[in-house]
XYZ file of C-alpha atoms in Angstrom:
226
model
C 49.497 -93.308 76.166
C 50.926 -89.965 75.581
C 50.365 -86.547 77.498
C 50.778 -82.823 77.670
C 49.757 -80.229 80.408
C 48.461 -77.426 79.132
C 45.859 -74.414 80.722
C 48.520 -72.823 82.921
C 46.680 -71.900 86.075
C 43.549 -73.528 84.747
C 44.801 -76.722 84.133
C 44.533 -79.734 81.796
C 45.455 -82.768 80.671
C 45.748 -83.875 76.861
C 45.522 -87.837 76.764
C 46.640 -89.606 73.300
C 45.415 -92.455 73.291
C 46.197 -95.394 70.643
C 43.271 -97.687 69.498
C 42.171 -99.864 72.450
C 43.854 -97.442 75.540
C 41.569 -96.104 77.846
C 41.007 -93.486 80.424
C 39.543 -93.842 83.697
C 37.722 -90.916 85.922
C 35.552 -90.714 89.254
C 33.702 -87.174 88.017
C 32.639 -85.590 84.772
C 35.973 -84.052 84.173
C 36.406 -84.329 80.574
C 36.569 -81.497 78.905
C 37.001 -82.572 74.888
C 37.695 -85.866 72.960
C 37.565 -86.809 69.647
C 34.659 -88.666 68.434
C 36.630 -92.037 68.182
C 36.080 -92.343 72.217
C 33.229 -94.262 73.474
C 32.350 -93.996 77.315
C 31.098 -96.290 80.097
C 30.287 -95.929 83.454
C 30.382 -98.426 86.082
C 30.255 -98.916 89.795
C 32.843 -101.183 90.663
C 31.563 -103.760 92.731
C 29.485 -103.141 95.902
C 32.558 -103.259 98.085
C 34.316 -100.582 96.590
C 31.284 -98.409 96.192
C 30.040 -98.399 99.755
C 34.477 -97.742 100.802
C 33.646 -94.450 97.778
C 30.172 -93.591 99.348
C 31.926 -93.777 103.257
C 34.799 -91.449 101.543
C 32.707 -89.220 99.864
C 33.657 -89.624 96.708
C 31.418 -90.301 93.751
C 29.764 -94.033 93.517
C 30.745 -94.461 89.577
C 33.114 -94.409 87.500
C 33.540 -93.265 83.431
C 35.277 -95.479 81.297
C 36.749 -93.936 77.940
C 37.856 -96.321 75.271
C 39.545 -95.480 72.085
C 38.657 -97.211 68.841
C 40.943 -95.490 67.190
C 43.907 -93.210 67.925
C 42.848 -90.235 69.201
C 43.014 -87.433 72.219
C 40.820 -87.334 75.202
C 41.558 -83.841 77.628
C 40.504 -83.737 81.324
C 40.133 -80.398 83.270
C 40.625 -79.831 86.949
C 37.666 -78.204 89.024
C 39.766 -75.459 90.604
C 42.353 -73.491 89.569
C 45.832 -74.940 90.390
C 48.527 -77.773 88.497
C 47.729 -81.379 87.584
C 50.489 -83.986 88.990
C 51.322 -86.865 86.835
C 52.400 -89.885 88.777
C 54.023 -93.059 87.554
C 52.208 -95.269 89.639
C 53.965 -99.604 89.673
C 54.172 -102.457 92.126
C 55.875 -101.112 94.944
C 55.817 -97.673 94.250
C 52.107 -96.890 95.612
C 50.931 -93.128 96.718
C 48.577 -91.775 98.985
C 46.776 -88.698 97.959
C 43.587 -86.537 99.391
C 40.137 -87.879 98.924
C 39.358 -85.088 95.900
C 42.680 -85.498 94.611
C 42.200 -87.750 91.427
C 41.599 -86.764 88.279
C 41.972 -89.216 85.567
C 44.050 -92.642 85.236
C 45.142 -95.412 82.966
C 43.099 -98.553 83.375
C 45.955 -100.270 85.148
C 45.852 -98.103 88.405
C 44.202 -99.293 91.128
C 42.157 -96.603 93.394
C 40.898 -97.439 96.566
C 40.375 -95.922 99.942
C 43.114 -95.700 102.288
C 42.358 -94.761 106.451
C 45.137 -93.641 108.771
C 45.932 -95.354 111.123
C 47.574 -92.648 113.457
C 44.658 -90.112 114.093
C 45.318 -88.604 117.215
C 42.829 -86.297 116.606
C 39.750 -89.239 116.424
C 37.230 -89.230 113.898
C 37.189 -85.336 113.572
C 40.862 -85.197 111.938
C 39.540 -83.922 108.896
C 41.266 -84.655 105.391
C 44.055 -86.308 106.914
C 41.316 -89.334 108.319
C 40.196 -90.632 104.679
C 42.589 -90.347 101.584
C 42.868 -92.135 98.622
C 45.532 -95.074 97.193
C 46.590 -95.234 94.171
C 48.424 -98.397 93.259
C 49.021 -101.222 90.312
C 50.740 -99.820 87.026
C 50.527 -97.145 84.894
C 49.821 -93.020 84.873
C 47.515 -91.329 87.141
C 46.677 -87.362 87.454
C 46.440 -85.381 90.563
C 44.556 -81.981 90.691
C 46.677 -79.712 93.211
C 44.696 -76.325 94.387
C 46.891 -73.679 94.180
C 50.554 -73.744 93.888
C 52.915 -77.395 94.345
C 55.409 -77.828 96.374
C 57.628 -81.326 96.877
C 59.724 -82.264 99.849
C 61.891 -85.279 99.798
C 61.903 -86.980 103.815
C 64.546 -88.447 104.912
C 63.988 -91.421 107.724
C 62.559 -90.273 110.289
C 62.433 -86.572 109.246
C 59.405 -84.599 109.846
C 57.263 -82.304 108.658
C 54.033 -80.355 110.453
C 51.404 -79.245 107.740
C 47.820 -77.566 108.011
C 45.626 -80.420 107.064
C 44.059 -79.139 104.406
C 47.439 -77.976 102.679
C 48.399 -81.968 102.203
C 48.118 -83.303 98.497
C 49.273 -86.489 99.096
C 52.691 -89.166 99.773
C 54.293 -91.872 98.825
C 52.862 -94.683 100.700
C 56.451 -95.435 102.901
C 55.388 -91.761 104.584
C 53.507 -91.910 107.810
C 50.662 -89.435 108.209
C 49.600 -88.729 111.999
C 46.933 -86.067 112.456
C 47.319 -84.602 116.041
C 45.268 -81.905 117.850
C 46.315 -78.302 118.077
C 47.872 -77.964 122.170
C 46.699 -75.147 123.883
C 43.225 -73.458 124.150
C 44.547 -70.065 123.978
C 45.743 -71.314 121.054
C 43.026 -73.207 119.304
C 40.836 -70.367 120.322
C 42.815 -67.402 118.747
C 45.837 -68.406 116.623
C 43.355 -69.367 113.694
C 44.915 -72.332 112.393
C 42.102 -74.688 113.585
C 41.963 -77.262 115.183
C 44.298 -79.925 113.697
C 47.836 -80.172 111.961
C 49.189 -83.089 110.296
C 52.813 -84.468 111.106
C 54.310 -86.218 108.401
C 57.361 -88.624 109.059
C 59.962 -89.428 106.017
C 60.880 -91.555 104.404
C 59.301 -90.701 101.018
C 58.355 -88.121 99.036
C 55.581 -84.955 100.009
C 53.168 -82.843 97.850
C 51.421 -80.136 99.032
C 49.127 -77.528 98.069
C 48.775 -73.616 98.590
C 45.259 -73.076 98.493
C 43.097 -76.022 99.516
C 39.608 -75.373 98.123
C 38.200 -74.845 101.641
C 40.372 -72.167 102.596
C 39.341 -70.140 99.975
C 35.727 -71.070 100.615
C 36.100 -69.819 103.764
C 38.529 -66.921 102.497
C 35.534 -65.394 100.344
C 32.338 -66.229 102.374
C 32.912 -63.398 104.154
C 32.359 -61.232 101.000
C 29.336 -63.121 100.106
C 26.277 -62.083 99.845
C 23.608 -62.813 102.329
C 20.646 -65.458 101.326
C 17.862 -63.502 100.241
C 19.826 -60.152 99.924
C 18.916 -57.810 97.125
């Protein structure tokens, strides 16, 4: 399978595919294909679709074959990049739980829970990602802008939940409570932050969707309003 990135700040991803070579996706993200694809959706087993329906994420998946050579493109749902990762056996990442886009049939996806909450249940993001293991190419969506770090043992890094993208698996991810209740109450950072401790490699994003949910509600208007 080849690729190219194309879209600039709207993203996508341009998949050739040689006869037999196929695509995998958890949402309707593609966006064109030639007509030698053919499509499939399945559930994956009832294990991994009630770990999908406890994370969230959708309960199927879409298969795309080709029969021929030909290109399959997949778009991301918010403006941003796509990350291409070379995913093998013992080189396994961690990414958010709305992260993927699109893979090749020989990565694995599966939900991943930390283990270091500090912050319970009510951690947000940081409580429920998504792993991304076996062999082959899988695409990211990032919201906003990227930006990569490089941990060295036992370096650290503190990071607004919500701004976390996603790590190679040798990073640990603790999610820890805001101290303070002057703090929590009127520094407007919320109520969580996510410590990240090397070594690996980081990705995070500028603009989580969220925060520019919440970033334009304000403007919206009300229910009802003429």
């Amino acid at each position: 399978m080849q690729y190219e990135l194309v879209g600039g700040n709207f993203p996508a991803v341009i998949c050739h595919l040689q006869a037999g070579e196929g695509m995998r996706t958890e949402k309707g993200s593609m966006i064109w294909m030639d007509p030698v694809m053919t499509m499939e959706t399945t559930g994956g087993g009832i294990g991994k679709m009630f770990g999908k329906m406890f994370s969230g994420e959708s309960l199927f998946q879409n298969i795309y074959r080709a029969q021929a050579p030909g290109k399959i493109a997949f778009g991301s749902t918010f403006p941003g990049q796509i990350l291409a990762l070379q995913i093998s056996p013992g080189c396994e990442f961690i990414v958010q739980k709305a992260g993927f886009l699109a893979s090749e049939m020989g990565v694995e996806l599966s939900v991943h829970f930390n283990q270091k909450v500090g912050g319970g249940f009510f951690g947000g993001e940081g409580f429920i990602m998504q792993r991304l293991s076996g062999n082959g190419i899988a695409f990211v969506e990032c919201d906003g802008s990227l930006v990569e770090y490089d941990l060295a043992p036992g370096q650290e890094l503190i990071v607004d939940t919500g701004n976390v993208l996603g790590f190679s698996s040798t990073v640990q991810l603790q999610v820890e409570r805001v101290k303070g209740a002057k703090n929590i109450l009127l520094g407007g950072e919320g109520l969580f932050n996510t410590r990240l401790t090397g070594p690996g490699h980081v990705w995070l994003q500028t603009m989580p969707l969220a925060n520019f949910v919440n970033a334009i509600t304000p403007y919206l208007p009300a229910g009802g309003s003429q």
